[in-house]
XYZ file of N, CA, C and O in Angstrom:
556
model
N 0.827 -1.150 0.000
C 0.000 0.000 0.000
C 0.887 1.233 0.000
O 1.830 1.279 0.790
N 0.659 2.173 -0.784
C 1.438 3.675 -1.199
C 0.381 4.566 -0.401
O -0.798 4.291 -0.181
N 1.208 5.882 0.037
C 0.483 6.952 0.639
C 1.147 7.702 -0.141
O 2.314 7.557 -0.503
N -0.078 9.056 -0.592
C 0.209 9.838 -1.596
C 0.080 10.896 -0.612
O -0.709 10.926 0.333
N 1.203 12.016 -1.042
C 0.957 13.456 -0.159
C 1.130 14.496 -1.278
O 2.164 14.612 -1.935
N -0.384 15.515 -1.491
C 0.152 16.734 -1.866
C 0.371 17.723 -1.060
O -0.208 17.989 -0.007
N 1.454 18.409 -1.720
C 2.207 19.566 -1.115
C 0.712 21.002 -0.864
O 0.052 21.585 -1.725
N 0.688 21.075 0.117
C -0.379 22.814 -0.170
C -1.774 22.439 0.210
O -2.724 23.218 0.132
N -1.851 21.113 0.656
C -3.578 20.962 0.247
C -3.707 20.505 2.016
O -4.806 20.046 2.328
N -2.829 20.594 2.955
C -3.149 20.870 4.459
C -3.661 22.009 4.779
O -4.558 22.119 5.614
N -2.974 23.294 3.938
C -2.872 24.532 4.195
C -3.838 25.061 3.835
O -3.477 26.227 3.682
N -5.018 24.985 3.547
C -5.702 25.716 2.401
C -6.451 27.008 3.076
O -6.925 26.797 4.193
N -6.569 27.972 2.672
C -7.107 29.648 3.347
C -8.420 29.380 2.217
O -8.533 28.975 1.061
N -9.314 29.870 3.314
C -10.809 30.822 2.911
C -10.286 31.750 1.806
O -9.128 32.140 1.663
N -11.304 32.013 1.091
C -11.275 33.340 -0.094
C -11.559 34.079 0.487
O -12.618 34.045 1.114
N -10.543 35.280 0.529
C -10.579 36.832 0.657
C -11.880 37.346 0.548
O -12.364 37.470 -0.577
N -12.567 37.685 1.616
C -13.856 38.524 0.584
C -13.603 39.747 -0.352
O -12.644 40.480 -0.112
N -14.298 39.957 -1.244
C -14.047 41.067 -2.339
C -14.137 42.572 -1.385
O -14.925 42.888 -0.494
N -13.314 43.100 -1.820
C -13.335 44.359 -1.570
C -14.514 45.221 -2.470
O -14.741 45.127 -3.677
N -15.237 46.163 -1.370
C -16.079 46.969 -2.673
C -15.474 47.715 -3.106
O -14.520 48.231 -2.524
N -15.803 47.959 -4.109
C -15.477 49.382 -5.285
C -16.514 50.257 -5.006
O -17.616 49.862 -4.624
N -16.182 51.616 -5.201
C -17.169 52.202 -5.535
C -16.534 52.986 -6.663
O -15.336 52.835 -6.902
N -17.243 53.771 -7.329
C -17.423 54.065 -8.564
C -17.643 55.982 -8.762
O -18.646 56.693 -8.818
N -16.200 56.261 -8.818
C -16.465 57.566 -8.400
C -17.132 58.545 -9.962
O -17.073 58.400 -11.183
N -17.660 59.408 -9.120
C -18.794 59.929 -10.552
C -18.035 61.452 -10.350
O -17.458 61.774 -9.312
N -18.168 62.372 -11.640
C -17.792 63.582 -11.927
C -18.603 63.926 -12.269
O -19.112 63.493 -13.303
N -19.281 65.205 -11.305
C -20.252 65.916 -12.462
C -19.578 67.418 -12.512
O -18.840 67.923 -11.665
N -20.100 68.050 -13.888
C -19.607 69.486 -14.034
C -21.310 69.894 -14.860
O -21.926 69.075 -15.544
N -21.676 70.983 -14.639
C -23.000 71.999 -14.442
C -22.403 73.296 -15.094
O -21.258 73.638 -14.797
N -23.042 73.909 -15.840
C -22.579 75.150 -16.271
C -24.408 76.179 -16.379
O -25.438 75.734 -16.885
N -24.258 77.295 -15.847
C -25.396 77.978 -15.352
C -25.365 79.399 -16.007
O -24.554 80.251 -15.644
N -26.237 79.596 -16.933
C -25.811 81.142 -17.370
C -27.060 81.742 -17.491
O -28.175 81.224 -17.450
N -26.640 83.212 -17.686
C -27.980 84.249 -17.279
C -28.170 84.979 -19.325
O -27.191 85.437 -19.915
N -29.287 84.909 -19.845
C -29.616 84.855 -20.964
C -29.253 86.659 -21.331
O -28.840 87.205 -22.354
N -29.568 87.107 -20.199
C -29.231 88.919 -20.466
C -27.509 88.730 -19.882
O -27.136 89.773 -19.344
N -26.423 87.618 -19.891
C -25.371 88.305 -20.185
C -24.977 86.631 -20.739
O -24.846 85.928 -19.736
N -24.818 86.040 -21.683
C -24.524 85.317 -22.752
C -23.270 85.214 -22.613
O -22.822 84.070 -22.545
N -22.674 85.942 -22.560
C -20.899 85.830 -22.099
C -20.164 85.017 -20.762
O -19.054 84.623 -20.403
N -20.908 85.036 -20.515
C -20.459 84.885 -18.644
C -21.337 83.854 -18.356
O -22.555 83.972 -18.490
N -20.699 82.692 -17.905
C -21.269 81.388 -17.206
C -20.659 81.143 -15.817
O -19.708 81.868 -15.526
N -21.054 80.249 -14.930
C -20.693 79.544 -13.953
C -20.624 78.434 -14.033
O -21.702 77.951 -14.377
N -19.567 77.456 -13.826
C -18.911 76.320 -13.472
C -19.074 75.535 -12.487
O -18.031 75.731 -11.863
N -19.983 74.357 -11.582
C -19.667 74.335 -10.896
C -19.637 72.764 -10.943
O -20.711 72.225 -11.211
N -18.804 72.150 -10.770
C -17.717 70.495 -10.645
C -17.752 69.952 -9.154
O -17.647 70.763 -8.234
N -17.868 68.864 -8.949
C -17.464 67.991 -7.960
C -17.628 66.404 -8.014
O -18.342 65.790 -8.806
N -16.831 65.872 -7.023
C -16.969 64.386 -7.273
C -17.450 63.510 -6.316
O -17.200 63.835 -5.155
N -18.083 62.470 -6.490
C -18.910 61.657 -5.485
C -18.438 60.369 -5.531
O -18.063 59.914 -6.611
N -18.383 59.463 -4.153
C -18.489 57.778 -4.462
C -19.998 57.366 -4.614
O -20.775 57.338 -3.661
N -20.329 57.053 -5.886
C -21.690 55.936 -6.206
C -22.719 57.095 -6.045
O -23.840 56.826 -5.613
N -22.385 58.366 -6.374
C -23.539 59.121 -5.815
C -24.121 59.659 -4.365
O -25.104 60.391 -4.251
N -23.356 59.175 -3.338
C -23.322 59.218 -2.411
C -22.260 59.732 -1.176
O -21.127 59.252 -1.182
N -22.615 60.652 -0.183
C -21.530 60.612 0.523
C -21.122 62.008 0.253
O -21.773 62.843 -0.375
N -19.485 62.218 1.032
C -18.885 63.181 0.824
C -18.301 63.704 -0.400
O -17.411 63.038 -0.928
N -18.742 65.016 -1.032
C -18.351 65.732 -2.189
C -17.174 66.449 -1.662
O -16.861 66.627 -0.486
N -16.386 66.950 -3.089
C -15.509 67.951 -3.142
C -15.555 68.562 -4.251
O -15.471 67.749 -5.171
N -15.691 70.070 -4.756
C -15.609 70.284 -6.189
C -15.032 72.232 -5.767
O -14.622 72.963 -4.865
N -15.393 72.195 -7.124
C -14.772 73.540 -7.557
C -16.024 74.686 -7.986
O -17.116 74.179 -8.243
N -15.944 75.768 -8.048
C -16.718 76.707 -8.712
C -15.872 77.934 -9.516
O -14.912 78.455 -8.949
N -16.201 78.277 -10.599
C -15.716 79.217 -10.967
C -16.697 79.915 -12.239
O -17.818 79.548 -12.593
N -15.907 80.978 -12.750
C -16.896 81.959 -13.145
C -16.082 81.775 -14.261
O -14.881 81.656 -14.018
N -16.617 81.696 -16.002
C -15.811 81.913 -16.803
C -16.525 83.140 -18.272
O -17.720 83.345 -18.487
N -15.525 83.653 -18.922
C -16.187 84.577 -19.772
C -15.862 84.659 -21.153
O -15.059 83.839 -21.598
N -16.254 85.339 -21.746
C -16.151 84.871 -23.405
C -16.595 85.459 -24.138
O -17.771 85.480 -24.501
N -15.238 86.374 -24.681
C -14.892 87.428 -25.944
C -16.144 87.494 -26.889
O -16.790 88.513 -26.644
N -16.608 86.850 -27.736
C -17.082 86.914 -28.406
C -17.924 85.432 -28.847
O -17.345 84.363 -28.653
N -19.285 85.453 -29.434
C -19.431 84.307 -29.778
C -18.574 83.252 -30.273
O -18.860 82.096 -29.962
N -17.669 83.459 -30.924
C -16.395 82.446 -31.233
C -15.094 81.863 -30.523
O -14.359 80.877 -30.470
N -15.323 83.233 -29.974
C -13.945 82.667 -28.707
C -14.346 81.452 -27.556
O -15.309 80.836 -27.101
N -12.816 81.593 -27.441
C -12.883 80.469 -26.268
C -13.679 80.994 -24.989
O -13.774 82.193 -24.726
N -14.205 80.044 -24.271
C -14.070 80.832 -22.220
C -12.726 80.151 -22.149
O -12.032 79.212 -22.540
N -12.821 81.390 -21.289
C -11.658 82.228 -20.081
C -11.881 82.154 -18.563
O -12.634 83.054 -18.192
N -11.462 81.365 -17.588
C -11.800 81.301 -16.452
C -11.815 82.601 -15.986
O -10.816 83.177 -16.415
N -12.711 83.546 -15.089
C -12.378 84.703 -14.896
C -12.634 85.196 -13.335
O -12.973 86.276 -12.852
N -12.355 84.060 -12.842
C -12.664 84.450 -11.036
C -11.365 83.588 -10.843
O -10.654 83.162 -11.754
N -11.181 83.405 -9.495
C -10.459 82.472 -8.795
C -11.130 81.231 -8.112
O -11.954 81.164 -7.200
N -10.488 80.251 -8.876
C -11.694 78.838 -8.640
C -11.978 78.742 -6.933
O -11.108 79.072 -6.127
N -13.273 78.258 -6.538
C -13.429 78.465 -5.090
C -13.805 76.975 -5.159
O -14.435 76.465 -6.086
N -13.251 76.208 -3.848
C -12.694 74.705 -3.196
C -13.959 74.597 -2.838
O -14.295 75.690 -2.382
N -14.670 73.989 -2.814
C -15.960 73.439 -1.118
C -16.320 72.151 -1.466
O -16.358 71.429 -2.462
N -16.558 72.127 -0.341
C -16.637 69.907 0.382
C -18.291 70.255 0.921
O -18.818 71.330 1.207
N -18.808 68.900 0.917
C -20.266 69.352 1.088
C -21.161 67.696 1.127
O -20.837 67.304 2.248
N -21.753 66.969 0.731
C -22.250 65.881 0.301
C -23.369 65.796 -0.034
O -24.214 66.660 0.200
N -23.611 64.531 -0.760
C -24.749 64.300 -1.640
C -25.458 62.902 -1.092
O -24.829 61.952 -0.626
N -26.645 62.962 -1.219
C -27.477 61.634 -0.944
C -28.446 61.840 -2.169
O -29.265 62.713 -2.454
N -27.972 60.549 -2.845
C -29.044 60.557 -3.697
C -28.467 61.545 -5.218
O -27.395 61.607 -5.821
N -30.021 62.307 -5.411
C -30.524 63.623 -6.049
C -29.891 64.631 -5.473
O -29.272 65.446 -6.158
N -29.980 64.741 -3.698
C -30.001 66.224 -3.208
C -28.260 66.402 -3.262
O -27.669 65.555 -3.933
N -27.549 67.323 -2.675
C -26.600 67.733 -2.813
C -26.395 68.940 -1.640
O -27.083 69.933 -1.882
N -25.655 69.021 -0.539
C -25.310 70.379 0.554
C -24.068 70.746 0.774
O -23.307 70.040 1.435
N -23.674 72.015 0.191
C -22.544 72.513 0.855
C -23.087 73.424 1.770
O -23.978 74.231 1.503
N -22.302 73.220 3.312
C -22.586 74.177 4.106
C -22.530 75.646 3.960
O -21.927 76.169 3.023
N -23.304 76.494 5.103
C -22.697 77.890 4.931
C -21.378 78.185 4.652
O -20.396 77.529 4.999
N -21.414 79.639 3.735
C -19.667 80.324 4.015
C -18.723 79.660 2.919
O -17.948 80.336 2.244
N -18.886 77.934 2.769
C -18.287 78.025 1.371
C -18.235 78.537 -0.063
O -17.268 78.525 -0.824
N -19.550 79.019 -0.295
C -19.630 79.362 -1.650
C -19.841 80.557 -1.682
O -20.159 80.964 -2.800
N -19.755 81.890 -0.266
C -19.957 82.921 -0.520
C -21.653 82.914 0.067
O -22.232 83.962 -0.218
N -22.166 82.301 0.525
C -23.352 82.520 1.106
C -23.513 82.407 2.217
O -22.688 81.874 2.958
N -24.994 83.047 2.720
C -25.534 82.742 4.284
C -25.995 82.119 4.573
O -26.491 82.291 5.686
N -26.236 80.958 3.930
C -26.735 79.890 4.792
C -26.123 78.671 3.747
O -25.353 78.814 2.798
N -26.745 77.442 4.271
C -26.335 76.104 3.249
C -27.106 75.947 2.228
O -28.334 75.924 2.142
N -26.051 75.811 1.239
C -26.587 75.554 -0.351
C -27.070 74.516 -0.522
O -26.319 73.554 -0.369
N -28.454 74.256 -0.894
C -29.116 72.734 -1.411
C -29.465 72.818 -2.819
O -30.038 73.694 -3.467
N -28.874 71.456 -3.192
C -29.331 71.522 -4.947
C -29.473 70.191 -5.230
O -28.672 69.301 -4.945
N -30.932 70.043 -6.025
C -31.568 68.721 -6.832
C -31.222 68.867 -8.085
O -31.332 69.686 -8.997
N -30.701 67.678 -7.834
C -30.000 67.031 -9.328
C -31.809 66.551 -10.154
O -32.731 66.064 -9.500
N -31.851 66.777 -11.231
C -33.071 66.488 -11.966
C -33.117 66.083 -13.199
O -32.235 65.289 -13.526
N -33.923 66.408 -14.025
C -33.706 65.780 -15.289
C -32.828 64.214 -15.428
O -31.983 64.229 -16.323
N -32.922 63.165 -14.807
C -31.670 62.508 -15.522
C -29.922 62.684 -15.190
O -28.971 62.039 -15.629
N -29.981 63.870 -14.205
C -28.686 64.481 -14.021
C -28.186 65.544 -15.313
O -27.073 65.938 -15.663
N -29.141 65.717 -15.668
C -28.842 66.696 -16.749
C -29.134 68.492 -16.109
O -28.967 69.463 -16.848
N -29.580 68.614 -14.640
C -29.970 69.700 -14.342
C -30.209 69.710 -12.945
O -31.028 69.056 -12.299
N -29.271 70.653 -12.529
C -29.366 71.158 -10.693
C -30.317 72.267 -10.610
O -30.486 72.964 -11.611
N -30.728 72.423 -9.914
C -31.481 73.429 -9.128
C -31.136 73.684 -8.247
O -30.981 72.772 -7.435
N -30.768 75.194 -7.815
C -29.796 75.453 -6.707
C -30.586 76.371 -5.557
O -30.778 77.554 -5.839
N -31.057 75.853 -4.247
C -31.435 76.918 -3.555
C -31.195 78.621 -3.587
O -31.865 79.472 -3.002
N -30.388 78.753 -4.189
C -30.275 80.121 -4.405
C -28.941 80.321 -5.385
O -27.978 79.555 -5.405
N -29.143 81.834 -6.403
C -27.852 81.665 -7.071
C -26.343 82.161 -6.413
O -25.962 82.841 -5.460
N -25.885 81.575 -7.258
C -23.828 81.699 -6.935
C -23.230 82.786 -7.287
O -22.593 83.469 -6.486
N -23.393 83.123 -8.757
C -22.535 84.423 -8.459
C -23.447 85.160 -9.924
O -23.296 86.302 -10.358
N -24.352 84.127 -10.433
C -24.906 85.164 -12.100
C -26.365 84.253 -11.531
O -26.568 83.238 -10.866
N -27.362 85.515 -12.384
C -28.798 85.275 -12.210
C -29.293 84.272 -12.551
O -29.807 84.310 -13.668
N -29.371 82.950 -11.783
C -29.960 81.499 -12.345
C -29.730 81.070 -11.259
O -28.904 81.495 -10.451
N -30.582 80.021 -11.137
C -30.678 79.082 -10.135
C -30.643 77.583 -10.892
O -30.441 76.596 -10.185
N -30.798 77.460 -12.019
C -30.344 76.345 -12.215
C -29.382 75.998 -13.364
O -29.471 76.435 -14.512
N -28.379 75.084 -12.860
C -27.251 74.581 -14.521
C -27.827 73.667 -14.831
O -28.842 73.090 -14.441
N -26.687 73.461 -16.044
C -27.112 72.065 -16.438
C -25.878 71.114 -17.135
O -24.734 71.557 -17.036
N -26.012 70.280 -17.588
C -24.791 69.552 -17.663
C -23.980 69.790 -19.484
O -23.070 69.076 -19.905
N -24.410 70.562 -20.006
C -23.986 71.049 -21.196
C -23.658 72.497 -21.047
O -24.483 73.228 -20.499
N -22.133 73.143 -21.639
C -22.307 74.058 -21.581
C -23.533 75.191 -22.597
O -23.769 76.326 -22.183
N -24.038 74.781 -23.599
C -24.583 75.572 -24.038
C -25.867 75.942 -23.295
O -26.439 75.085 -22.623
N -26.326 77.153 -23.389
C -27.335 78.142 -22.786
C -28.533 77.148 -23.154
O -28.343 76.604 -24.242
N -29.830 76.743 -22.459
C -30.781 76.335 -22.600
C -31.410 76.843 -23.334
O -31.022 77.998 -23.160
N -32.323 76.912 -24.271
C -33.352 77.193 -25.132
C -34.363 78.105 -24.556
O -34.685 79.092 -25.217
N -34.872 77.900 -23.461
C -35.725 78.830 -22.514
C -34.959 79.136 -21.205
O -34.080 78.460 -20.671
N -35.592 80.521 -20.743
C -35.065 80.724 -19.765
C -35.579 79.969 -18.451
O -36.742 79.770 -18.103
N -34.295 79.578 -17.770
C -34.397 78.796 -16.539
C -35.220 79.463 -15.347
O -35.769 78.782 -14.481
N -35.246 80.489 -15.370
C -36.157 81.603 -14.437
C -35.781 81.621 -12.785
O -34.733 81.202 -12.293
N -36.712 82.110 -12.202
C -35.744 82.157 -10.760
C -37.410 81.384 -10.489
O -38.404 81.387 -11.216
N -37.175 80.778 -9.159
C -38.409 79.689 -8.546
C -37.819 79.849 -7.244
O -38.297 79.261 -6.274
Protein backbone atom coordinates (compact mmCIF):
# COMPACT_ATOMS: atom_id res chain seq x y z
CA UNK A 1 0.00 0.00 0.00
CA UNK A 2 1.44 3.67 -1.20
CA UNK A 3 0.48 6.95 0.64
CA UNK A 4 0.21 9.84 -1.60
CA UNK A 5 0.96 13.46 -0.16
CA UNK A 6 0.15 16.73 -1.87
CA UNK A 7 2.21 19.57 -1.11
CA UNK A 8 -0.38 22.81 -0.17
CA UNK A 9 -3.58 20.96 0.25
CA UNK A 10 -3.15 20.87 4.46
CA UNK A 11 -2.87 24.53 4.20
CA UNK A 12 -5.70 25.72 2.40
CA UNK A 13 -7.11 29.65 3.35
CA UNK A 14 -10.81 30.82 2.91
CA UNK A 15 -11.28 33.34 -0.09
CA UNK A 16 -10.58 36.83 0.66
CA UNK A 17 -13.86 38.52 0.58
CA UNK A 18 -14.05 41.07 -2.34
CA UNK A 19 -13.33 44.36 -1.57
CA UNK A 20 -16.08 46.97 -2.67
CA UNK A 21 -15.48 49.38 -5.29
CA UNK A 22 -17.17 52.20 -5.53
CA UNK A 23 -17.42 54.06 -8.56
CA UNK A 24 -16.47 57.57 -8.40
CA UNK A 25 -18.79 59.93 -10.55
CA UNK A 26 -17.79 63.58 -11.93
CA UNK A 27 -20.25 65.92 -12.46
CA UNK A 28 -19.61 69.49 -14.03
CA UNK A 29 -23.00 72.00 -14.44
CA UNK A 30 -22.58 75.15 -16.27
CA UNK A 31 -25.40 77.98 -15.35
CA UNK A 32 -25.81 81.14 -17.37
CA UNK A 33 -27.98 84.25 -17.28
CA UNK A 34 -29.62 84.86 -20.96
CA UNK A 35 -29.23 88.92 -20.47
CA UNK A 36 -25.37 88.31 -20.18
CA UNK A 37 -24.52 85.32 -22.75
CA UNK A 38 -20.90 85.83 -22.10
CA UNK A 39 -20.46 84.88 -18.64
CA UNK A 40 -21.27 81.39 -17.21
CA UNK A 41 -20.69 79.54 -13.95
CA UNK A 42 -18.91 76.32 -13.47
CA UNK A 43 -19.67 74.34 -10.90
CA UNK A 44 -17.72 70.50 -10.65
CA UNK A 45 -17.46 67.99 -7.96
CA UNK A 46 -16.97 64.39 -7.27
CA UNK A 47 -18.91 61.66 -5.48
CA UNK A 48 -18.49 57.78 -4.46
CA UNK A 49 -21.69 55.94 -6.21
CA UNK A 50 -23.54 59.12 -5.82
CA UNK A 51 -23.32 59.22 -2.41
CA UNK A 52 -21.53 60.61 0.52
CA UNK A 53 -18.89 63.18 0.82
CA UNK A 54 -18.35 65.73 -2.19
CA UNK A 55 -15.51 67.95 -3.14
CA UNK A 56 -15.61 70.28 -6.19
CA UNK A 57 -14.77 73.54 -7.56
CA UNK A 58 -16.72 76.71 -8.71
CA UNK A 59 -15.72 79.22 -10.97
CA UNK A 60 -16.90 81.96 -13.14
CA UNK A 61 -15.81 81.91 -16.80
CA UNK A 62 -16.19 84.58 -19.77
CA UNK A 63 -16.15 84.87 -23.41
CA UNK A 64 -14.89 87.43 -25.94
CA UNK A 65 -17.08 86.91 -28.41
CA UNK A 66 -19.43 84.31 -29.78
CA UNK A 67 -16.39 82.45 -31.23
CA UNK A 68 -13.95 82.67 -28.71
CA UNK A 69 -12.88 80.47 -26.27
CA UNK A 70 -14.07 80.83 -22.22
CA UNK A 71 -11.66 82.23 -20.08
CA UNK A 72 -11.80 81.30 -16.45
CA UNK A 73 -12.38 84.70 -14.90
CA UNK A 74 -12.66 84.45 -11.04
CA UNK A 75 -10.46 82.47 -8.79
CA UNK A 76 -11.69 78.84 -8.64
CA UNK A 77 -13.43 78.46 -5.09
CA UNK A 78 -12.69 74.71 -3.20
CA UNK A 79 -15.96 73.44 -1.12
CA UNK A 80 -16.64 69.91 0.38
CA UNK A 81 -20.27 69.35 1.09
CA UNK A 82 -22.25 65.88 0.30
CA UNK A 83 -24.75 64.30 -1.64
CA UNK A 84 -27.48 61.63 -0.94
CA UNK A 85 -29.04 60.56 -3.70
CA UNK A 86 -30.52 63.62 -6.05
CA UNK A 87 -30.00 66.22 -3.21
CA UNK A 88 -26.60 67.73 -2.81
CA UNK A 89 -25.31 70.38 0.55
CA UNK A 90 -22.54 72.51 0.85
CA UNK A 91 -22.59 74.18 4.11
CA UNK A 92 -22.70 77.89 4.93
CA UNK A 93 -19.67 80.32 4.01
CA UNK A 94 -18.29 78.02 1.37
CA UNK A 95 -19.63 79.36 -1.65
CA UNK A 96 -19.96 82.92 -0.52
CA UNK A 97 -23.35 82.52 1.11
CA UNK A 98 -25.53 82.74 4.28
CA UNK A 99 -26.73 79.89 4.79
CA UNK A 100 -26.34 76.10 3.25
CA UNK A 101 -26.59 75.55 -0.35
CA UNK A 102 -29.12 72.73 -1.41
CA UNK A 103 -29.33 71.52 -4.95
CA UNK A 104 -31.57 68.72 -6.83
CA UNK A 105 -30.00 67.03 -9.33
CA UNK A 106 -33.07 66.49 -11.97
CA UNK A 107 -33.71 65.78 -15.29
CA UNK A 108 -31.67 62.51 -15.52
CA UNK A 109 -28.69 64.48 -14.02
CA UNK A 110 -28.84 66.70 -16.75
CA UNK A 111 -29.97 69.70 -14.34
CA UNK A 112 -29.37 71.16 -10.69
CA UNK A 113 -31.48 73.43 -9.13
CA UNK A 114 -29.80 75.45 -6.71
CA UNK A 115 -31.44 76.92 -3.56
CA UNK A 116 -30.27 80.12 -4.41
CA UNK A 117 -27.85 81.67 -7.07
CA UNK A 118 -23.83 81.70 -6.93
CA UNK A 119 -22.53 84.42 -8.46
CA UNK A 120 -24.91 85.16 -12.10
CA UNK A 121 -28.80 85.28 -12.21
CA UNK A 122 -29.96 81.50 -12.34
CA UNK A 123 -30.68 79.08 -10.14
CA UNK A 124 -30.34 76.35 -12.22
CA UNK A 125 -27.25 74.58 -14.52
CA UNK A 126 -27.11 72.07 -16.44
CA UNK A 127 -24.79 69.55 -17.66
CA UNK A 128 -23.99 71.05 -21.20
CA UNK A 129 -22.31 74.06 -21.58
CA UNK A 130 -24.58 75.57 -24.04
CA UNK A 131 -27.33 78.14 -22.79
CA UNK A 132 -30.78 76.34 -22.60
CA UNK A 133 -33.35 77.19 -25.13
CA UNK A 134 -35.72 78.83 -22.51
CA UNK A 135 -35.07 80.72 -19.76
CA UNK A 136 -34.40 78.80 -16.54
CA UNK A 137 -36.16 81.60 -14.44
CA UNK A 138 -35.74 82.16 -10.76
CA UNK A 139 -38.41 79.69 -8.55
Amino acid sequence: MSVLVLPGCSQSRPAQPAQPTHKIIKHTLYGSDHDAPHQREVLSWTSQDGNGPIDGTYTLQEQATDSASWTTSSEPKSFHGTQHGNEIVVPVGQLGAAADLHGTIQQNGHRLHLSFDLGIETFDLYDSPQVPSTPSGRT
